[in-house]
Amino acid sequence: MCVTHQEKHNRLISPKKTKTHREKEREMATTTTEATKTSSTNGEDQKQSQNLRHQEVGHKSLLQSDDLYQYILETSVYPREPESMKELREVTAKHPWNIMTTSADEGQFLNMLIKLVNAKNTMEIGVYTGYSLLATALALPEDGKILAMDVNRENYELGLPIIEKAGVAHKIDFREGPALPVLDEIVADEKNHGTYDFIFVDADKDNYINYHKRLIDLVKIGGVIGYDNTLWNGSVVAPPDAPMRKYVRYYRDFVLELNKALAADPRIEICMLPVGDGITICRRIS
């Protein structure tokens, strides 16, 4: 079964990607703050309630029209989606934390981007069930490599049989646990500097700045880093009193901090795109 755009938005359950992050975000995702108390006894109140509800929906709701998003999926994404990615998407849709998954249009975008930059040596921080990981693996040449890190192997193993069936599991080196210690070990060896063609980050937002400090040394000049969720449910422009989930409000400041840091970093060129929950593409230039 394929979960619709609106259904995915309404399932605001997003576990975190470090142990502390996971405990915080699961708690936040199951509790709504600043609940809307508008009455449904007249048309005006119903309209107000609907507007507030729309502000409160989940990560993949940046387009104003669900019909427009569905048109994009049905016109250019689903007809070209590899069968293995479709199967993994449908398996992931049944998982209670499915809002964590990379959207199908973003998966398509990542797959094409990796081909455009002729990536061969890549990294992914934050894997979940592996939809974006599979998109990357399918785009890489036969001898391409992905260093994939996530604190939850169980979620990864949910998608692993599909990845194996697709014939690309040999490209993946999965490491269970927090990414920062692994990155510190890699950065410590200067032979690794400038060796990665493409890096995708979809993990604990409160560590994005820490990731960037390390990844900028590992990606080659001309290489690309992609940071996911940089529009964070649209909350980056929301007024202080806007209704939003606790976890959205909590991580909003970390996302804003990252966006400011990336915009001011002279070592990269950036492009922020409203794909999925927002993705910022960084190309290292120095």
mmCIF file with all atom_site columns, C-alpha atoms in Angstrom, residues 98-202:
data_model
loop_
_atom_site.group_PDB
_atom_site.id
_atom_site.type_symbol
_atom_site.label_atom_id
_atom_site.label_alt_id
_atom_site.label_comp_id
_atom_site.label_asym_id
_atom_site.label_entity_id
_atom_site.label_seq_id
_atom_site.pdbx_PDB_ins_code
_atom_site.Cartn_x
_atom_site.Cartn_y
_atom_site.Cartn_z
_atom_site.occupancy
_atom_site.B_iso_or_equiv
_atom_site.pdbx_formal_charge
_atom_site.auth_seq_id
_atom_site.auth_comp_id
_atom_site.auth_asym_id
_atom_site.auth_atom_id
_atom_site.pdbx_PDB_model_num
ATOM 1   C CA . ASN A 1 98  ? 7.386  6.360  8.169   1.00 0.00 ? 98  ASN A CA 1
ATOM 2   C CA . ILE A 1 99  ? 7.474  10.176 8.275   1.00 0.00 ? 99  ILE A CA 1
ATOM 3   C CA . MET A 1 100 ? 11.260 9.770  8.626   1.00 0.00 ? 100 MET A CA 1
ATOM 4   C CA . THR A 1 101 ? 11.661 8.371  5.140   1.00 0.00 ? 101 THR A CA 1
ATOM 5   C CA . THR A 1 102 ? 13.009 10.316 2.205   1.00 0.00 ? 102 THR A CA 1
ATOM 6   C CA . SER A 1 103 ? 10.150 11.291 -0.091  1.00 0.00 ? 103 SER A CA 1
ATOM 7   C CA . ALA A 1 104 ? 9.944  9.645  -3.513  1.00 0.00 ? 104 ALA A CA 1
ATOM 8   C CA . ASP A 1 105 ? 10.616 12.889 -5.384  1.00 0.00 ? 105 ASP A CA 1
ATOM 9   C CA . GLU A 1 106 ? 13.668 13.592 -3.251  1.00 0.00 ? 106 GLU A CA 1
ATOM 10  C CA . GLY A 1 107 ? 14.912 10.057 -3.836  1.00 0.00 ? 107 GLY A CA 1
ATOM 11  C CA . GLN A 1 108 ? 14.636 10.654 -7.568  1.00 0.00 ? 108 GLN A CA 1
ATOM 12  C CA . PHE A 1 109 ? 16.479 13.969 -7.196  1.00 0.00 ? 109 PHE A CA 1
ATOM 13  C CA . LEU A 1 110 ? 19.345 12.377 -5.228  1.00 0.00 ? 110 LEU A CA 1
ATOM 14  C CA . ASN A 1 111 ? 19.668 9.573  -7.749  1.00 0.00 ? 111 ASN A CA 1
ATOM 15  C CA . MET A 1 112 ? 20.018 12.029 -10.625 1.00 0.00 ? 112 MET A CA 1
ATOM 16  C CA . LEU A 1 113 ? 22.343 14.355 -8.694  1.00 0.00 ? 113 LEU A CA 1
ATOM 17  C CA . ILE A 1 114 ? 24.760 11.513 -7.940  1.00 0.00 ? 114 ILE A CA 1
ATOM 18  C CA . LYS A 1 115 ? 24.870 10.628 -11.624 1.00 0.00 ? 115 LYS A CA 1
ATOM 19  C CA . LEU A 1 116 ? 25.411 14.269 -12.622 1.00 0.00 ? 116 LEU A CA 1
ATOM 20  C CA . VAL A 1 117 ? 28.461 14.628 -10.363 1.00 0.00 ? 117 VAL A CA 1
ATOM 21  C CA . ASN A 1 118 ? 29.771 11.174 -11.333 1.00 0.00 ? 118 ASN A CA 1
ATOM 22  C CA . ALA A 1 119 ? 30.013 10.221 -7.667  1.00 0.00 ? 119 ALA A CA 1
ATOM 23  C CA . LYS A 1 120 ? 31.837 7.049  -6.725  1.00 0.00 ? 120 LYS A CA 1
ATOM 24  C CA . ASN A 1 121 ? 32.872 7.380  -3.070  1.00 0.00 ? 121 ASN A CA 1
ATOM 25  C CA . THR A 1 122 ? 29.934 8.538  -0.950  1.00 0.00 ? 122 THR A CA 1
ATOM 26  C CA . MET A 1 123 ? 28.643 8.770  2.598   1.00 0.00 ? 123 MET A CA 1
ATOM 27  C CA . GLU A 1 124 ? 25.198 8.837  4.185   1.00 0.00 ? 124 GLU A CA 1
ATOM 28  C CA . ILE A 1 125 ? 24.514 9.905  7.770   1.00 0.00 ? 125 ILE A CA 1
ATOM 29  C CA . GLY A 1 126 ? 21.044 8.788  8.823   1.00 0.00 ? 126 GLY A CA 1
ATOM 30  C CA . VAL A 1 127 ? 19.726 5.729  7.006   1.00 0.00 ? 127 VAL A CA 1
ATOM 31  C CA . TYR A 1 128 ? 16.362 4.676  8.502   1.00 0.00 ? 128 TYR A CA 1
ATOM 32  C CA . THR A 1 129 ? 15.062 1.857  6.252   1.00 0.00 ? 129 THR A CA 1
ATOM 33  C CA . GLY A 1 130 ? 17.378 2.809  3.403   1.00 0.00 ? 130 GLY A CA 1
ATOM 34  C CA . TYR A 1 131 ? 15.218 4.474  0.739   1.00 0.00 ? 131 TYR A CA 1
ATOM 35  C CA . SER A 1 132 ? 17.720 7.280  0.034   1.00 0.00 ? 132 SER A CA 1
ATOM 36  C CA . LEU A 1 133 ? 20.532 4.762  0.513   1.00 0.00 ? 133 LEU A CA 1
ATOM 37  C CA . LEU A 1 134 ? 19.047 2.576  -2.204  1.00 0.00 ? 134 LEU A CA 1
ATOM 38  C CA . ALA A 1 135 ? 18.595 5.608  -4.479  1.00 0.00 ? 135 ALA A CA 1
ATOM 39  C CA . THR A 1 136 ? 22.305 6.323  -4.030  1.00 0.00 ? 136 THR A CA 1
ATOM 40  C CA . ALA A 1 137 ? 23.447 2.730  -4.474  1.00 0.00 ? 137 ALA A CA 1
ATOM 41  C CA . LEU A 1 138 ? 21.483 2.350  -7.704  1.00 0.00 ? 138 LEU A CA 1
ATOM 42  C CA . ALA A 1 139 ? 23.058 5.522  -9.100  1.00 0.00 ? 139 ALA A CA 1
ATOM 43  C CA . LEU A 1 140 ? 26.650 4.561  -8.297  1.00 0.00 ? 140 LEU A CA 1
ATOM 44  C CA . PRO A 1 141 ? 28.872 2.562  -10.643 1.00 0.00 ? 141 PRO A CA 1
ATOM 45  C CA . GLU A 1 142 ? 29.448 -1.119 -9.868  1.00 0.00 ? 142 GLU A CA 1
ATOM 46  C CA . ASP A 1 143 ? 32.551 -0.323 -7.828  1.00 0.00 ? 143 ASP A CA 1
ATOM 47  C CA . GLY A 1 144 ? 30.980 2.654  -6.045  1.00 0.00 ? 144 GLY A CA 1
ATOM 48  C CA . LYS A 1 145 ? 30.937 2.796  -2.248  1.00 0.00 ? 145 LYS A CA 1
ATOM 49  C CA . ILE A 1 146 ? 28.681 4.207  0.470   1.00 0.00 ? 146 ILE A CA 1
ATOM 50  C CA . LEU A 1 147 ? 29.714 4.577  4.092   1.00 0.00 ? 147 LEU A CA 1
ATOM 51  C CA . ALA A 1 148 ? 26.291 4.507  5.788   1.00 0.00 ? 148 ALA A CA 1
ATOM 52  C CA . MET A 1 149 ? 25.776 5.362  9.459   1.00 0.00 ? 149 MET A CA 1
ATOM 53  C CA . ASP A 1 150 ? 22.730 5.112  11.695  1.00 0.00 ? 150 ASP A CA 1
ATOM 54  C CA . VAL A 1 151 ? 22.112 4.334  15.361  1.00 0.00 ? 151 VAL A CA 1
ATOM 55  C CA . ASN A 1 152 ? 19.354 1.841  14.522  1.00 0.00 ? 152 ASN A CA 1
ATOM 56  C CA . ARG A 1 153 ? 20.357 -1.298 12.647  1.00 0.00 ? 153 ARG A CA 1
ATOM 57  C CA . GLU A 1 154 ? 16.874 -2.778 13.035  1.00 0.00 ? 154 GLU A CA 1
ATOM 58  C CA . ASN A 1 155 ? 15.358 -0.150 10.745  1.00 0.00 ? 155 ASN A CA 1
ATOM 59  C CA . TYR A 1 156 ? 18.139 -0.638 8.206   1.00 0.00 ? 156 TYR A CA 1
ATOM 60  C CA . GLU A 1 157 ? 17.602 -4.394 8.210   1.00 0.00 ? 157 GLU A CA 1
ATOM 61  C CA . LEU A 1 158 ? 13.942 -3.849 7.375   1.00 0.00 ? 158 LEU A CA 1
ATOM 62  C CA . GLY A 1 159 ? 15.007 -2.615 3.958   1.00 0.00 ? 159 GLY A CA 1
ATOM 63  C CA . LEU A 1 160 ? 18.158 -4.713 3.579   1.00 0.00 ? 160 LEU A CA 1
ATOM 64  C CA . PRO A 1 161 ? 16.503 -7.713 1.861   1.00 0.00 ? 161 PRO A CA 1
ATOM 65  C CA . ILE A 1 162 ? 15.197 -5.372 -0.844  1.00 0.00 ? 162 ILE A CA 1
ATOM 66  C CA . ILE A 1 163 ? 18.617 -3.722 -1.206  1.00 0.00 ? 163 ILE A CA 1
ATOM 67  C CA . GLU A 1 164 ? 20.200 -7.171 -1.526  1.00 0.00 ? 164 GLU A CA 1
ATOM 68  C CA . LYS A 1 165 ? 17.618 -8.246 -4.082  1.00 0.00 ? 165 LYS A CA 1
ATOM 69  C CA . ALA A 1 166 ? 18.435 -5.105 -6.086  1.00 0.00 ? 166 ALA A CA 1
ATOM 70  C CA . GLY A 1 167 ? 22.036 -6.305 -6.277  1.00 0.00 ? 167 GLY A CA 1
ATOM 71  C CA . VAL A 1 168 ? 23.651 -3.256 -4.662  1.00 0.00 ? 168 VAL A CA 1
ATOM 72  C CA . ALA A 1 169 ? 24.269 -4.337 -1.049  1.00 0.00 ? 169 ALA A CA 1
ATOM 73  C CA . HIS A 1 170 ? 27.977 -4.874 -1.802  1.00 0.00 ? 170 HIS A CA 1
ATOM 74  C CA . LYS A 1 171 ? 28.356 -1.112 -2.258  1.00 0.00 ? 171 LYS A CA 1
ATOM 75  C CA . ILE A 1 172 ? 27.254 -0.372 1.317   1.00 0.00 ? 172 ILE A CA 1
ATOM 76  C CA . ASP A 1 173 ? 29.414 -0.327 4.427   1.00 0.00 ? 173 ASP A CA 1
ATOM 77  C CA . PHE A 1 174 ? 26.879 0.074  7.241   1.00 0.00 ? 174 PHE A CA 1
ATOM 78  C CA . ARG A 1 175 ? 28.078 1.246  10.661  1.00 0.00 ? 175 ARG A CA 1
ATOM 79  C CA . GLU A 1 176 ? 25.689 1.151  13.606  1.00 0.00 ? 176 GLU A CA 1
ATOM 80  C CA . GLY A 1 177 ? 26.105 3.886  16.187  1.00 0.00 ? 177 GLY A CA 1
ATOM 81  C CA . PRO A 1 178 ? 26.563 7.663  16.443  1.00 0.00 ? 178 PRO A CA 1
ATOM 82  C CA . ALA A 1 179 ? 28.264 9.186  13.414  1.00 0.00 ? 179 ALA A CA 1
ATOM 83  C CA . LEU A 1 180 ? 30.487 11.761 15.132  1.00 0.00 ? 180 LEU A CA 1
ATOM 84  C CA . PRO A 1 181 ? 33.018 9.274  16.598  1.00 0.00 ? 181 PRO A CA 1
ATOM 85  C CA . VAL A 1 182 ? 33.324 7.585  13.205  1.00 0.00 ? 182 VAL A CA 1
ATOM 86  C CA . LEU A 1 183 ? 33.805 10.933 11.491  1.00 0.00 ? 183 LEU A CA 1
ATOM 87  C CA . ASP A 1 184 ? 36.436 11.979 14.012  1.00 0.00 ? 184 ASP A CA 1
ATOM 88  C CA . GLU A 1 185 ? 38.363 8.795  13.285  1.00 0.00 ? 185 GLU A CA 1
ATOM 89  C CA . ILE A 1 186 ? 38.136 9.361  9.535   1.00 0.00 ? 186 ILE A CA 1
ATOM 90  C CA . VAL A 1 187 ? 39.106 13.034 9.752   1.00 0.00 ? 187 VAL A CA 1
ATOM 91  C CA . ALA A 1 188 ? 42.098 12.205 11.954  1.00 0.00 ? 188 ALA A CA 1
ATOM 92  C CA . ASP A 1 189 ? 43.716 10.472 8.983   1.00 0.00 ? 189 ASP A CA 1
ATOM 93  C CA . GLU A 1 190 ? 44.576 13.189 6.476   1.00 0.00 ? 190 GLU A CA 1
ATOM 94  C CA . LYS A 1 191 ? 44.616 10.613 3.702   1.00 0.00 ? 191 LYS A CA 1
ATOM 95  C CA . ASN A 1 192 ? 40.817 10.706 3.873   1.00 0.00 ? 192 ASN A CA 1
ATOM 96  C CA . HIS A 1 193 ? 40.586 14.455 3.335   1.00 0.00 ? 193 HIS A CA 1
ATOM 97  C CA . GLY A 1 194 ? 38.989 15.383 0.044   1.00 0.00 ? 194 GLY A CA 1
ATOM 98  C CA . THR A 1 195 ? 38.159 11.790 -0.876  1.00 0.00 ? 195 THR A CA 1
ATOM 99  C CA . TYR A 1 196 ? 34.349 11.856 -0.859  1.00 0.00 ? 196 TYR A CA 1
ATOM 100 C CA . ASP A 1 197 ? 32.397 12.835 -3.953  1.00 0.00 ? 197 ASP A CA 1
ATOM 101 C CA . PHE A 1 198 ? 28.966 13.051 -2.346  1.00 0.00 ? 198 PHE A CA 1
ATOM 102 C CA . ILE A 1 199 ? 27.639 13.086 1.229   1.00 0.00 ? 199 ILE A CA 1
ATOM 103 C CA . PHE A 1 200 ? 23.993 13.085 2.301   1.00 0.00 ? 200 PHE A CA 1
ATOM 104 C CA . VAL A 1 201 ? 22.949 14.026 5.835   1.00 0.00 ? 201 VAL A CA 1
ATOM 105 C CA . ASP A 1 202 ? 19.485 13.250 7.202   1.00 0.00 ? 202 ASP A CA 1
#
